[in-house]
Amino acid sequence: MRYIDIMKALLVAVLWGGSFVAAKLVLEYFPPIFSMVIRSIIVISILLSFVGLPNISLKKVLCMSFSYNIGHMVLLYLGIKLGLPVSAAVIATQMQVPITSILSIIILKEKMHLKQVIGMLISFIGIVIIVGHPSIMDKIFPFMIVIIAAFFFALFNIQIKQVGNLNILSYILWSSILILPQLMILSYISEPISWSSIFIADVKLWLSIAYISMVNIIAFLLWISLLKIYPVSLVMPFALCIPVFAILGSALILSEYISWHLIIGGTITLIGVAIITIKFTNLTRYQST
């Protein structure tokens, strides 16, 4: 890979890792669904003036948006809101990789290779080690919510593969437009929120919301641009840096305690994910590029 592209991939990992920390700060003030409402409004405001219609049907956009925005993001935010540490949440989210492999066999009829089976088993062992720590056992309900969120992220991955070439900016805009009414209704029904609280929120909160919204656009664009140039197996290893930056951020900014259970279990989980995603033949082929 060119050095500029390596820097792009690392920037994506930093941005997405930081979004977990920013989400924690936002969720200390706003409930999960309402946070998604605000994020969607900001994204729409940024993109509406210059982005056109998507290159797939709006029905498909809505289905994909439900998987990602409600199934994944709302449940992820709910798990963090219920007290799951950011460090544990970001590791649990990585389970979307083995779950994607399983769904690809069930839905896309792809063949499973021995490497995938080994990677899945190692990932599950890592998760078991994390869950075994008392601090996570006390938060087992939000932890399982984030695992379910990882399932919906995996389903979203399958949907992307099914639609093929996707105009990412149009998707981000129209998925936000189509899902916004549902988010507003769900928030109104299930979350006690005073609209006046928006006007008294401090600068740190609004900066965190703006950061999450911008990351949703910038990181996706950079990531997709890299996937168009290089093999998936060469780009995906950089995704393994996301938990590293998220955990560093949670320790430095949120002062979260990082236990040895989490370090060992998280490392084992990421090794399993790496085994599933990385094709070492491609890495060898491009290592001098």
PDB file of N, CA and C in Angstrom, residues 114-183:
ATOM      1  N   LEU A 114     -11.887 -23.938   6.659  1.00  0.00           N
ATOM      2  CA  LEU A 114     -11.353 -24.297   7.976  1.00  0.00           C
ATOM      3  C   LEU A 114     -10.816 -23.069   8.700  1.00  0.00           C
ATOM      4  N   LYS A 115     -10.185 -22.158   7.953  1.00  0.00           N
ATOM      5  CA  LYS A 115      -9.644 -20.931   8.545  1.00  0.00           C
ATOM      6  C   LYS A 115     -10.736 -20.113   9.229  1.00  0.00           C
ATOM      7  N   GLN A 116     -11.919 -20.040   8.612  1.00  0.00           N
ATOM      8  CA  GLN A 116     -13.030 -19.305   9.208  1.00  0.00           C
ATOM      9  C   GLN A 116     -13.513 -19.969  10.492  1.00  0.00           C
ATOM     10  N   VAL A 117     -13.604 -21.292  10.479  1.00  0.00           N
ATOM     11  CA  VAL A 117     -14.054 -22.031  11.665  1.00  0.00           C
ATOM     12  C   VAL A 117     -13.098 -21.792  12.824  1.00  0.00           C
ATOM     13  N   ILE A 118     -11.794 -21.885  12.545  1.00  0.00           N
ATOM     14  CA  ILE A 118     -10.787 -21.663  13.590  1.00  0.00           C
ATOM     15  C   ILE A 118     -10.886 -20.236  14.125  1.00  0.00           C
ATOM     16  N   GLY A 119     -11.012 -19.262  13.224  1.00  0.00           N
ATOM     17  CA  GLY A 119     -11.131 -17.867  13.636  1.00  0.00           C
ATOM     18  C   GLY A 119     -12.355 -17.618  14.500  1.00  0.00           C
ATOM     19  N   MET A 120     -13.491 -18.214  14.136  1.00  0.00           N
ATOM     20  CA  MET A 120     -14.720 -18.068  14.925  1.00  0.00           C
ATOM     21  C   MET A 120     -14.545 -18.642  16.324  1.00  0.00           C
ATOM     22  N   LEU A 121     -13.983 -19.835  16.407  1.00  0.00           N
ATOM     23  CA  LEU A 121     -13.791 -20.484  17.707  1.00  0.00           C
ATOM     24  C   LEU A 121     -12.889 -19.644  18.604  1.00  0.00           C
ATOM     25  N   ILE A 122     -11.809 -19.119  18.035  1.00  0.00           N
ATOM     26  CA  ILE A 122     -10.897 -18.282  18.819  1.00  0.00           C
ATOM     27  C   ILE A 122     -11.601 -17.004  19.277  1.00  0.00           C
ATOM     28  N   SER A 123     -12.389 -16.394  18.395  1.00  0.00           N
ATOM     29  CA  SER A 123     -13.134 -15.177  18.753  1.00  0.00           C
ATOM     30  C   SER A 123     -14.097 -15.436  19.901  1.00  0.00           C
ATOM     31  N   PHE A 124     -14.826 -16.544  19.832  1.00  0.00           N
ATOM     32  CA  PHE A 124     -15.786 -16.877  20.884  1.00  0.00           C
ATOM     33  C   PHE A 124     -15.078 -17.153  22.211  1.00  0.00           C
ATOM     34  N   ILE A 125     -13.892 -17.774  22.160  1.00  0.00           N
ATOM     35  CA  ILE A 125     -13.119 -18.004  23.385  1.00  0.00           C
ATOM     36  C   ILE A 125     -12.750 -16.669  24.028  1.00  0.00           C
ATOM     37  N   GLY A 126     -12.328 -15.711  23.198  1.00  0.00           N
ATOM     38  CA  GLY A 126     -11.995 -14.386  23.712  1.00  0.00           C
ATOM     39  C   GLY A 126     -13.178 -13.708  24.374  1.00  0.00           C
ATOM     40  N   ILE A 127     -14.356 -13.823  23.765  1.00  0.00           N
ATOM     41  CA  ILE A 127     -15.566 -13.227  24.344  1.00  0.00           C
ATOM     42  C   ILE A 127     -15.916 -13.886  25.676  1.00  0.00           C
ATOM     43  N   VAL A 128     -15.765 -15.207  25.759  1.00  0.00           N
ATOM     44  CA  VAL A 128     -16.047 -15.932  27.007  1.00  0.00           C
ATOM     45  C   VAL A 128     -15.125 -15.440  28.121  1.00  0.00           C
ATOM     46  N   ILE A 129     -13.849 -15.206  27.795  1.00  0.00           N
ATOM     47  CA  ILE A 129     -12.902 -14.700  28.794  1.00  0.00           C
ATOM     48  C   ILE A 129     -13.326 -13.318  29.285  1.00  0.00           C
ATOM     49  N   ILE A 130     -13.748 -12.457  28.361  1.00  0.00           N
ATOM     50  CA  ILE A 130     -14.197 -11.111  28.743  1.00  0.00           C
ATOM     51  C   ILE A 130     -15.425 -11.183  29.637  1.00  0.00           C
ATOM     52  N   VAL A 131     -16.398 -11.995  29.243  1.00  0.00           N
ATOM     53  CA  VAL A 131     -17.645 -12.120  30.008  1.00  0.00           C
ATOM     54  C   VAL A 131     -17.374 -12.689  31.394  1.00  0.00           C
ATOM     55  N   GLY A 132     -16.321 -13.495  31.534  1.00  0.00           N
ATOM     56  CA  GLY A 132     -16.016 -14.123  32.818  1.00  0.00           C
ATOM     57  C   GLY A 132     -15.534 -13.168  33.885  1.00  0.00           C
ATOM     58  N   HIS A 133     -15.155 -11.948  33.502  1.00  0.00           N
ATOM     59  CA  HIS A 133     -14.689 -10.980  34.493  1.00  0.00           C
ATOM     60  C   HIS A 133     -15.880 -10.414  35.270  1.00  0.00           C
ATOM     61  N   PRO A 134     -15.748 -10.270  36.605  1.00  0.00           N
ATOM     62  CA  PRO A 134     -16.878  -9.779  37.421  1.00  0.00           C
ATOM     63  C   PRO A 134     -17.460  -8.452  36.943  1.00  0.00           C
ATOM     64  N   SER A 135     -16.600  -7.547  36.445  1.00  0.00           N
ATOM     65  CA  SER A 135     -17.102  -6.237  36.009  1.00  0.00           C
ATOM     66  C   SER A 135     -18.031  -6.355  34.807  1.00  0.00           C
ATOM     67  N   ILE A 136     -17.822  -7.381  33.972  1.00  0.00           N
ATOM     68  CA  ILE A 136     -18.689  -7.604  32.814  1.00  0.00           C
ATOM     69  C   ILE A 136     -19.879  -8.474  33.193  1.00  0.00           C
ATOM     70  N   MET A 137     -19.666  -9.415  34.114  1.00  0.00           N
ATOM     71  CA  MET A 137     -20.779 -10.253  34.580  1.00  0.00           C
ATOM     72  C   MET A 137     -21.883  -9.385  35.173  1.00  0.00           C
ATOM     73  N   ASP A 138     -21.478  -8.306  35.837  1.00  0.00           N
ATOM     74  CA  ASP A 138     -22.465  -7.376  36.395  1.00  0.00           C
ATOM     75  C   ASP A 138     -23.194  -6.595  35.305  1.00  0.00           C
ATOM     76  N   LYS A 139     -22.598  -6.561  34.099  1.00  0.00           N
ATOM     77  CA  LYS A 139     -23.186  -5.833  32.967  1.00  0.00           C
ATOM     78  C   LYS A 139     -23.536  -6.793  31.835  1.00  0.00           C
ATOM     79  N   ILE A 140     -23.921  -8.019  32.175  1.00  0.00           N
ATOM     80  CA  ILE A 140     -24.136  -9.038  31.143  1.00  0.00           C
ATOM     81  C   ILE A 140     -25.288  -8.664  30.214  1.00  0.00           C
ATOM     82  N   PHE A 141     -26.322  -7.998  30.742  1.00  0.00           N
ATOM     83  CA  PHE A 141     -27.461  -7.615  29.899  1.00  0.00           C
ATOM     84  C   PHE A 141     -27.052  -6.603  28.829  1.00  0.00           C
ATOM     85  N   PRO A 142     -26.404  -5.469  29.191  1.00  0.00           N
ATOM     86  CA  PRO A 142     -25.961  -4.553  28.129  1.00  0.00           C
ATOM     87  C   PRO A 142     -24.919  -5.178  27.207  1.00  0.00           C
ATOM     88  N   PHE A 143     -24.088  -6.094  27.739  1.00  0.00           N
ATOM     89  CA  PHE A 143     -23.109  -6.774  26.887  1.00  0.00           C
ATOM     90  C   PHE A 143     -23.811  -7.593  25.811  1.00  0.00           C
ATOM     91  N   MET A 144     -24.870  -8.321  26.195  1.00  0.00           N
ATOM     92  CA  MET A 144     -25.615  -9.127  25.227  1.00  0.00           C
ATOM     93  C   MET A 144     -26.360  -8.237  24.229  1.00  0.00           C
ATOM     94  N   ILE A 145     -26.798  -7.065  24.675  1.00  0.00           N
ATOM     95  CA  ILE A 145     -27.440  -6.116  23.755  1.00  0.00           C
ATOM     96  C   ILE A 145     -26.459  -5.698  22.657  1.00  0.00           C
ATOM     97  N   VAL A 146     -25.202  -5.454  23.042  1.00  0.00           N
ATOM     98  CA  VAL A 146     -24.190  -5.062  22.057  1.00  0.00           C
ATOM     99  C   VAL A 146     -23.849  -6.234  21.134  1.00  0.00           C
ATOM    100  N   ILE A 147     -23.887  -7.460  21.643  1.00  0.00           N
ATOM    101  CA  ILE A 147     -23.689  -8.633  20.781  1.00  0.00           C
ATOM    102  C   ILE A 147     -24.806  -8.697  19.733  1.00  0.00           C
ATOM    103  N   ILE A 148     -26.044  -8.409  20.153  1.00  0.00           N
ATOM    104  CA  ILE A 148     -27.166  -8.364  19.199  1.00  0.00           C
ATOM    105  C   ILE A 148     -26.944  -7.240  18.190  1.00  0.00           C
ATOM    106  N   ALA A 149     -26.410  -6.096  18.675  1.00  0.00           N
ATOM    107  CA  ALA A 149     -26.077  -4.994  17.765  1.00  0.00           C
ATOM    108  C   ALA A 149     -25.050  -5.443  16.728  1.00  0.00           C
ATOM    109  N   ALA A 150     -24.099  -6.271  17.155  1.00  0.00           N
ATOM    110  CA  ALA A 150     -23.098  -6.810  16.228  1.00  0.00           C
ATOM    111  C   ALA A 150     -23.754  -7.706  15.181  1.00  0.00           C
ATOM    112  N   PHE A 151     -24.796  -8.438  15.594  1.00  0.00           N
ATOM    113  CA  PHE A 151     -25.535  -9.272  14.636  1.00  0.00           C
ATOM    114  C   PHE A 151     -26.153  -8.408  13.535  1.00  0.00           C
ATOM    115  N   PHE A 152     -26.759  -7.282  13.917  1.00  0.00           N
ATOM    116  CA  PHE A 152     -27.384  -6.407  12.914  1.00  0.00           C
ATOM    117  C   PHE A 152     -26.330  -5.733  12.027  1.00  0.00           C
ATOM    118  N   PHE A 153     -25.150  -5.464  12.585  1.00  0.00           N
ATOM    119  CA  PHE A 153     -24.056  -4.950  11.760  1.00  0.00           C
ATOM    120  C   PHE A 153     -23.657  -6.003  10.726  1.00  0.00           C
ATOM    121  N   ALA A 154     -23.605  -7.262  11.157  1.00  0.00           N
ATOM    122  CA  ALA A 154     -23.288  -8.365  10.240  1.00  0.00           C
ATOM    123  C   ALA A 154     -24.348  -8.485   9.149  1.00  0.00           C
ATOM    124  N   LEU A 155     -25.623  -8.339   9.538  1.00  0.00           N
ATOM    125  CA  LEU A 155     -26.710  -8.387   8.561  1.00  0.00           C
ATOM    126  C   LEU A 155     -26.574  -7.246   7.556  1.00  0.00           C
ATOM    127  N   PHE A 156     -26.184  -6.076   8.035  1.00  0.00           N
ATOM    128  CA  PHE A 156     -25.941  -4.923   7.163  1.00  0.00           C
ATOM    129  C   PHE A 156     -24.822  -5.232   6.166  1.00  0.00           C
ATOM    130  N   ASN A 157     -23.765  -5.907   6.633  1.00  0.00           N
ATOM    131  CA  ASN A 157     -22.674  -6.302   5.733  1.00  0.00           C
ATOM    132  C   ASN A 157     -23.181  -7.199   4.607  1.00  0.00           C
ATOM    133  N   ILE A 158     -24.065  -8.128   4.944  1.00  0.00           N
ATOM    134  CA  ILE A 158     -24.637  -9.031   3.939  1.00  0.00           C
ATOM    135  C   ILE A 158     -25.484  -8.240   2.944  1.00  0.00           C
ATOM    136  N   GLN A 159     -26.262  -7.283   3.449  1.00  0.00           N
ATOM    137  CA  GLN A 159     -27.105  -6.462   2.575  1.00  0.00           C
ATOM    138  C   GLN A 159     -26.255  -5.642   1.607  1.00  0.00           C
ATOM    139  N   ILE A 160     -25.130  -5.111   2.084  1.00  0.00           N
ATOM    140  CA  ILE A 160     -24.221  -4.362   1.209  1.00  0.00           C
ATOM    141  C   ILE A 160     -23.688  -5.263   0.104  1.00  0.00           C
ATOM    142  N   LYS A 161     -23.328  -6.484   0.479  1.00  0.00           N
ATOM    143  CA  LYS A 161     -22.794  -7.427  -0.505  1.00  0.00           C
ATOM    144  C   LYS A 161     -23.856  -7.783  -1.546  1.00  0.00           C
ATOM    145  N   GLN A 162     -25.115  -7.846  -1.122  1.00  0.00           N
ATOM    146  CA  GLN A 162     -26.197  -8.200  -2.042  1.00  0.00           C
ATOM    147  C   GLN A 162     -26.486  -7.089  -3.050  1.00  0.00           C
ATOM    148  N   VAL A 163     -26.365  -5.820  -2.642  1.00  0.00           N
ATOM    149  CA  VAL A 163     -26.698  -4.721  -3.556  1.00  0.00           C
ATOM    150  C   VAL A 163     -25.555  -4.399  -4.513  1.00  0.00           C
ATOM    151  N   GLY A 164     -24.334  -4.817  -4.186  1.00  0.00           N
ATOM    152  CA  GLY A 164     -23.209  -4.581  -5.087  1.00  0.00           C
ATOM    153  C   GLY A 164     -22.662  -3.171  -4.974  1.00  0.00           C
ATOM    154  N   ASN A 165     -22.470  -2.500  -6.108  1.00  0.00           N
ATOM    155  CA  ASN A 165     -21.858  -1.169  -6.139  1.00  0.00           C
ATOM    156  C   ASN A 165     -22.804  -0.130  -5.543  1.00  0.00           C
ATOM    157  N   LEU A 166     -22.437   0.415  -4.390  1.00  0.00           N
ATOM    158  CA  LEU A 166     -23.307   1.327  -3.654  1.00  0.00           C
ATOM    159  C   LEU A 166     -22.698   2.721  -3.624  1.00  0.00           C
ATOM    160  N   ASN A 167     -23.506   3.738  -3.998  1.00  0.00           N
ATOM    161  CA  ASN A 167     -23.089   5.133  -3.856  1.00  0.00           C
ATOM    162  C   ASN A 167     -23.205   5.497  -2.380  1.00  0.00           C
ATOM    163  N   ILE A 168     -22.070   5.564  -1.701  1.00  0.00           N
ATOM    164  CA  ILE A 168     -22.076   5.627  -0.245  1.00  0.00           C
ATOM    165  C   ILE A 168     -22.659   6.935   0.289  1.00  0.00           C
ATOM    166  N   LEU A 169     -22.347   8.086  -0.367  1.00  0.00           N
ATOM    167  CA  LEU A 169     -22.892   9.361   0.110  1.00  0.00           C
ATOM    168  C   LEU A 169     -24.409   9.398  -0.026  1.00  0.00           C
ATOM    169  N   SER A 170     -24.926   8.924  -1.156  1.00  0.00           N
ATOM    170  CA  SER A 170     -26.376   8.884  -1.353  1.00  0.00           C
ATOM    171  C   SER A 170     -27.023   7.952  -0.345  1.00  0.00           C
ATOM    172  N   TYR A 171     -26.346   6.825  -0.074  1.00  0.00           N
ATOM    173  CA  TYR A 171     -26.903   5.897   0.918  1.00  0.00           C
ATOM    174  C   TYR A 171     -26.967   6.554   2.295  1.00  0.00           C
ATOM    175  N   ILE A 172     -25.874   7.202   2.711  1.00  0.00           N
ATOM    176  CA  ILE A 172     -25.846   7.831   4.039  1.00  0.00           C
ATOM    177  C   ILE A 172     -26.967   8.861   4.164  1.00  0.00           C
ATOM    178  N   LEU A 173     -27.134   9.700   3.120  1.00  0.00           N
ATOM    179  CA  LEU A 173     -28.178  10.730   3.159  1.00  0.00           C
ATOM    180  C   LEU A 173     -29.563  10.117   3.228  1.00  0.00           C
ATOM    181  N   TRP A 174     -29.886   9.240   2.281  1.00  0.00           N
ATOM    182  CA  TRP A 174     -31.251   8.739   2.194  1.00  0.00           C
ATOM    183  C   TRP A 174     -31.592   7.727   3.286  1.00  0.00           C
ATOM    184  N   SER A 175     -30.607   7.037   3.800  1.00  0.00           N
ATOM    185  CA  SER A 175     -30.878   6.166   4.950  1.00  0.00           C
ATOM    186  C   SER A 175     -31.234   7.009   6.169  1.00  0.00           C
ATOM    187  N   SER A 176     -30.579   8.168   6.304  1.00  0.00           N
ATOM    188  CA  SER A 176     -30.898   9.077   7.412  1.00  0.00           C
ATOM    189  C   SER A 176     -32.285   9.686   7.243  1.00  0.00           C
ATOM    190  N   ILE A 177     -32.633  10.075   6.001  1.00  0.00           N
ATOM    191  CA  ILE A 177     -33.950  10.665   5.736  1.00  0.00           C
ATOM    192  C   ILE A 177     -35.063   9.659   6.008  1.00  0.00           C
ATOM    193  N   LEU A 178     -34.901   8.439   5.508  1.00  0.00           N
ATOM    194  CA  LEU A 178     -35.965   7.435   5.608  1.00  0.00           C
ATOM    195  C   LEU A 178     -36.143   6.899   7.022  1.00  0.00           C
ATOM    196  N   ILE A 179     -35.056   6.852   7.794  1.00  0.00           N
ATOM    197  CA  ILE A 179     -35.157   6.265   9.129  1.00  0.00           C
ATOM    198  C   ILE A 179     -35.511   7.311  10.184  1.00  0.00           C
ATOM    199  N   LEU A 180     -35.364   8.598   9.859  1.00  0.00           N
ATOM    200  CA  LEU A 180     -35.602   9.659  10.845  1.00  0.00           C
ATOM    201  C   LEU A 180     -37.008   9.629  11.441  1.00  0.00           C
ATOM    202  N   PRO A 181     -38.089   9.491  10.649  1.00  0.00           N
ATOM    203  CA  PRO A 181     -39.429   9.450  11.258  1.00  0.00           C
ATOM    204  C   PRO A 181     -39.593   8.311  12.262  1.00  0.00           C
ATOM    205  N   GLN A 182     -39.075   7.122  11.928  1.00  0.00           N
ATOM    206  CA  GLN A 182     -39.177   5.986  12.848  1.00  0.00           C
ATOM    207  C   GLN A 182     -38.411   6.253  14.139  1.00  0.00           C
ATOM    208  N   LEU A 183     -37.233   6.850  14.006  1.00  0.00           N
ATOM    209  CA  LEU A 183     -36.439   7.170  15.194  1.00  0.00           C
ATOM    210  C   LEU A 183     -37.159   8.181  16.079  1.00  0.00           C
TER     211      LEU A 183
END
